[in-house]
C-alpha positions as semicolon CSV with decimal commas, in nm:
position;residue;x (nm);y (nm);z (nm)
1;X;-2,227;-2,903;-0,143
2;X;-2,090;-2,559;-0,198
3;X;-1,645;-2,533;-0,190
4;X;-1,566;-2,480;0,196
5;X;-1,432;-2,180;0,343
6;X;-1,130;-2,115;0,519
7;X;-1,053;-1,797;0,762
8;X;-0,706;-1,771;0,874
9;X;-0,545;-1,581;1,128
10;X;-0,194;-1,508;1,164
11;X;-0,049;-1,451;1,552
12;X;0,238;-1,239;1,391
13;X;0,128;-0,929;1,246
14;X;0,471;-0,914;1,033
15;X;0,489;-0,926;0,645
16;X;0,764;-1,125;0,642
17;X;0,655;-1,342;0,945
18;X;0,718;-1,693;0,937
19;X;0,399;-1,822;1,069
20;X;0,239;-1,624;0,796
21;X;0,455;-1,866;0,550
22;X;0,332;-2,168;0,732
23;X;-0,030;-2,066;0,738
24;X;-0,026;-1,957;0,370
25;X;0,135;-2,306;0,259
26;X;-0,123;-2,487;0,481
27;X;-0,423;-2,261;0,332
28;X;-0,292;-2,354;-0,017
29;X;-0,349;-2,708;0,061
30;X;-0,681;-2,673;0,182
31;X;-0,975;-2,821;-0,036
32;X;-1,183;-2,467;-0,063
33;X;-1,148;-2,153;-0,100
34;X;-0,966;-1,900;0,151
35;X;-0,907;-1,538;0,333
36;X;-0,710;-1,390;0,626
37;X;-0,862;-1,190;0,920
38;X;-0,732;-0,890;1,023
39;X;-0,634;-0,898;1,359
40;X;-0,517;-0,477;1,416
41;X;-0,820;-0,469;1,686
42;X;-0,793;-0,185;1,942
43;X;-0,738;-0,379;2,313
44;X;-1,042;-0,522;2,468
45;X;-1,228;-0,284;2,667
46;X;-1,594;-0,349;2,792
47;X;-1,681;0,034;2,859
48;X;-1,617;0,096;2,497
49;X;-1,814;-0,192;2,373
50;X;-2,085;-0,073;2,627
51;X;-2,056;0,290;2,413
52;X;-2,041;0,202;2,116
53;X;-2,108;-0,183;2,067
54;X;-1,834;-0,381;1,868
55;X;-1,558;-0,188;1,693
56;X;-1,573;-0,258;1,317
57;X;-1,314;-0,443;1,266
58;X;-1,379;-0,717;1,521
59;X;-1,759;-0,707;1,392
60;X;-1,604;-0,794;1,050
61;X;-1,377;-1,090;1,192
62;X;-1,662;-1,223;1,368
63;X;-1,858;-1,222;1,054
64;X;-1,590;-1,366;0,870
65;X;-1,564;-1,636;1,138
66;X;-1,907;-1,707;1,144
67;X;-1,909;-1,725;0,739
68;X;-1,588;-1,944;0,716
69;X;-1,642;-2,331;0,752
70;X;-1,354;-2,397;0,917
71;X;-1,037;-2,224;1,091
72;X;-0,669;-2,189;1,056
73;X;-0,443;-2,024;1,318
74;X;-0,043;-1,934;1,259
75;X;0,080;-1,873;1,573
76;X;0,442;-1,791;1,683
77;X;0,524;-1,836;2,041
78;X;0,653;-1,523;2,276
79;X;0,832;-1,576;2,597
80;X;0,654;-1,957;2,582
81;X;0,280;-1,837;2,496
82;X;0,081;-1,714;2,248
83;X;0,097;-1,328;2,128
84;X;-0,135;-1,085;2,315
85;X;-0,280;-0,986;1,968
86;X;-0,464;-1,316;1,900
87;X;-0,594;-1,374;2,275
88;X;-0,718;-0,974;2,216
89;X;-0,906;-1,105;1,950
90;X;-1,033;-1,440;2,065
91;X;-1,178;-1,155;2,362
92;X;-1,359;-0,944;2,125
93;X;-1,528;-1,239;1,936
94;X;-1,579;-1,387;2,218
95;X;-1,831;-1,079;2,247
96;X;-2,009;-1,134;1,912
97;X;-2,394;-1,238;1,880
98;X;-2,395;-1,597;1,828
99;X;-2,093;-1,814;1,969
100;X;-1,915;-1,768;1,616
101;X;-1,667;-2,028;1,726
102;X;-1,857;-2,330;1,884
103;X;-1,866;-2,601;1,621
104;X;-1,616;-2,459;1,460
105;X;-1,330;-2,703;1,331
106;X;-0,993;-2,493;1,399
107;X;-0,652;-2,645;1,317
108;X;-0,352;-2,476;1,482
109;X;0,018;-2,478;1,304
110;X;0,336;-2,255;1,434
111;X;0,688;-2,184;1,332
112;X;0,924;-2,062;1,612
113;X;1,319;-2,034;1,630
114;X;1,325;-2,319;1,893
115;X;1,341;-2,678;1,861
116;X;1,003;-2,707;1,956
117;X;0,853;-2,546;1,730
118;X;0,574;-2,411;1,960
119;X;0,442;-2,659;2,150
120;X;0,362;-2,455;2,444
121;X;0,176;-2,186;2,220
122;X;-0,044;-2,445;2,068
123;X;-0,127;-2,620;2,436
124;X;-0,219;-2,282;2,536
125;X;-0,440;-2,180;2,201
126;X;-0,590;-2,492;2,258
127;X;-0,680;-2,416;2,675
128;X;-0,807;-2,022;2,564
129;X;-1,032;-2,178;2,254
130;X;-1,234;-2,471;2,484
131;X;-1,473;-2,170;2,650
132;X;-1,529;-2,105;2,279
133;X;-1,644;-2,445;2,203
134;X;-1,412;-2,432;1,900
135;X;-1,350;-2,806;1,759
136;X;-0,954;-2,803;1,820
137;X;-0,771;-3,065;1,599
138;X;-0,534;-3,264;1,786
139;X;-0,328;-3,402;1,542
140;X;-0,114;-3,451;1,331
141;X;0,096;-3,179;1,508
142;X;0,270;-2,896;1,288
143;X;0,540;-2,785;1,502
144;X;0,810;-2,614;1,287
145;X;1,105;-2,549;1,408
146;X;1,406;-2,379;1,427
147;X;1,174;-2,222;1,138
148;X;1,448;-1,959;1,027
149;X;1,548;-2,315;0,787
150;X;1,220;-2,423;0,758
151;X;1,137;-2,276;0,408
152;X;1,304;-2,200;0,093
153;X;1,339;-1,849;-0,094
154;X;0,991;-1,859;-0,248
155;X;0,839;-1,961;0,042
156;X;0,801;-2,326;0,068
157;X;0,893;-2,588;0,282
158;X;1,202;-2,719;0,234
159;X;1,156;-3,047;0,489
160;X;0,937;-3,346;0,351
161;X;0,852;-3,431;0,709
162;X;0,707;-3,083;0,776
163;X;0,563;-3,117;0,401
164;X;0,393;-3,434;0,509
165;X;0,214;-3,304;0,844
166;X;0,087;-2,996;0,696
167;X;-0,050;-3,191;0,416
168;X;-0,239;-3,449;0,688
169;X;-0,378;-3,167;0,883
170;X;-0,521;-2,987;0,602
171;X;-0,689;-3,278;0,476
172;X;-0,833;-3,364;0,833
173;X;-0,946;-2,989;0,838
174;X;-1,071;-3,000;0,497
175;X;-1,266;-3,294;0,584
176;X;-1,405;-3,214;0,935
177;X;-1,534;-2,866;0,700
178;X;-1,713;-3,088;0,465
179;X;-1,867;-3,293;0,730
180;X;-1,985;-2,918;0,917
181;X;-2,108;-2,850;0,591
182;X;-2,344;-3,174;0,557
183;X;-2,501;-3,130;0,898
């Protein structure tokens, strides 16, 4: 059985984003190898697909979906859902030859400034990736917040809690990846 693959995808298209800290600390702790997507798609429009077919850059993230053995999504949470840029690209794939996402084991992790940590963006990823017959994990939960605390100067966590359900989800992931792998 070959290493398995993780694609990640980061809601927040800043450098210096939080969620992308949370999502690189969970990739790190993933049993395989792993890559971001690039998510800078043009806005879903069905006349230009109808022109030209698939722009490149969602034909590449569909490849690199379809490639990866299992999913990742960082997602911050704006004005209580999920960023326009990642439901844009959940669209586009949506689009691609193949049903890229069904089977596909996705775990979902946020950092927000709220208590909550995201709760309502991950309910909502969860509702917008069922058509896609994505395999959601649905637990352990990693919900940090207020993040702007949540990790240290080089990047880390700094809470053992937090620490402790990142580790348990990417070992559920890493798992579920394996098991796509064997079928």
């Amino acid at each position: 059985m070959t290493e398995p693959r993780l694609l990640c995808l980061c809601g927040s298209l800043r450098k210096g984003s939080l969620n992308r800290k949370l999502m690189t600390v969970a990739a790190t702790r993933f049993g395989g190898s792993f890559e971001e997507g690039d998510l800078r798609l043009p806005l879903y429009d069905g006349d230009l697909q109808e022109v030209q077919g698939l722009p490149e850059g969602v034909a590449r993230l569909a490849a690199q979906i379809s490639a990866a053995d299992a999913l990742l999504i960082a997602c911050p949470e704006y004005n209580k859902a999920p960023p326009g840029l990642l439901k844009n690209a959940l669209d586009w794939v949506s689009r691609a030859e193949g049903q890229v996402l069904e089977g596909k084991p996705v775990a979902l992790v946020s950092a927000t400034a709220g208590r909550a940590g995201g709760e309502r963006t991950q309910s909502i990823l969860r509702w917008m990736l069922q058509p896609l017959r994505a395999e959601v994990l649905t637990h352990p939960e990693v919900l940090v917040g207020p993040a702007a605390d949540a990790f240290d100067a080089s990047g880390a966590l700094v809470s053992e809690r937090f620490q402790k359900a990142v580790d348990a989800l990417m070992a559920r992931l890493t798992a579920a990846a394996r098991e796509k792998q064997a079928r």
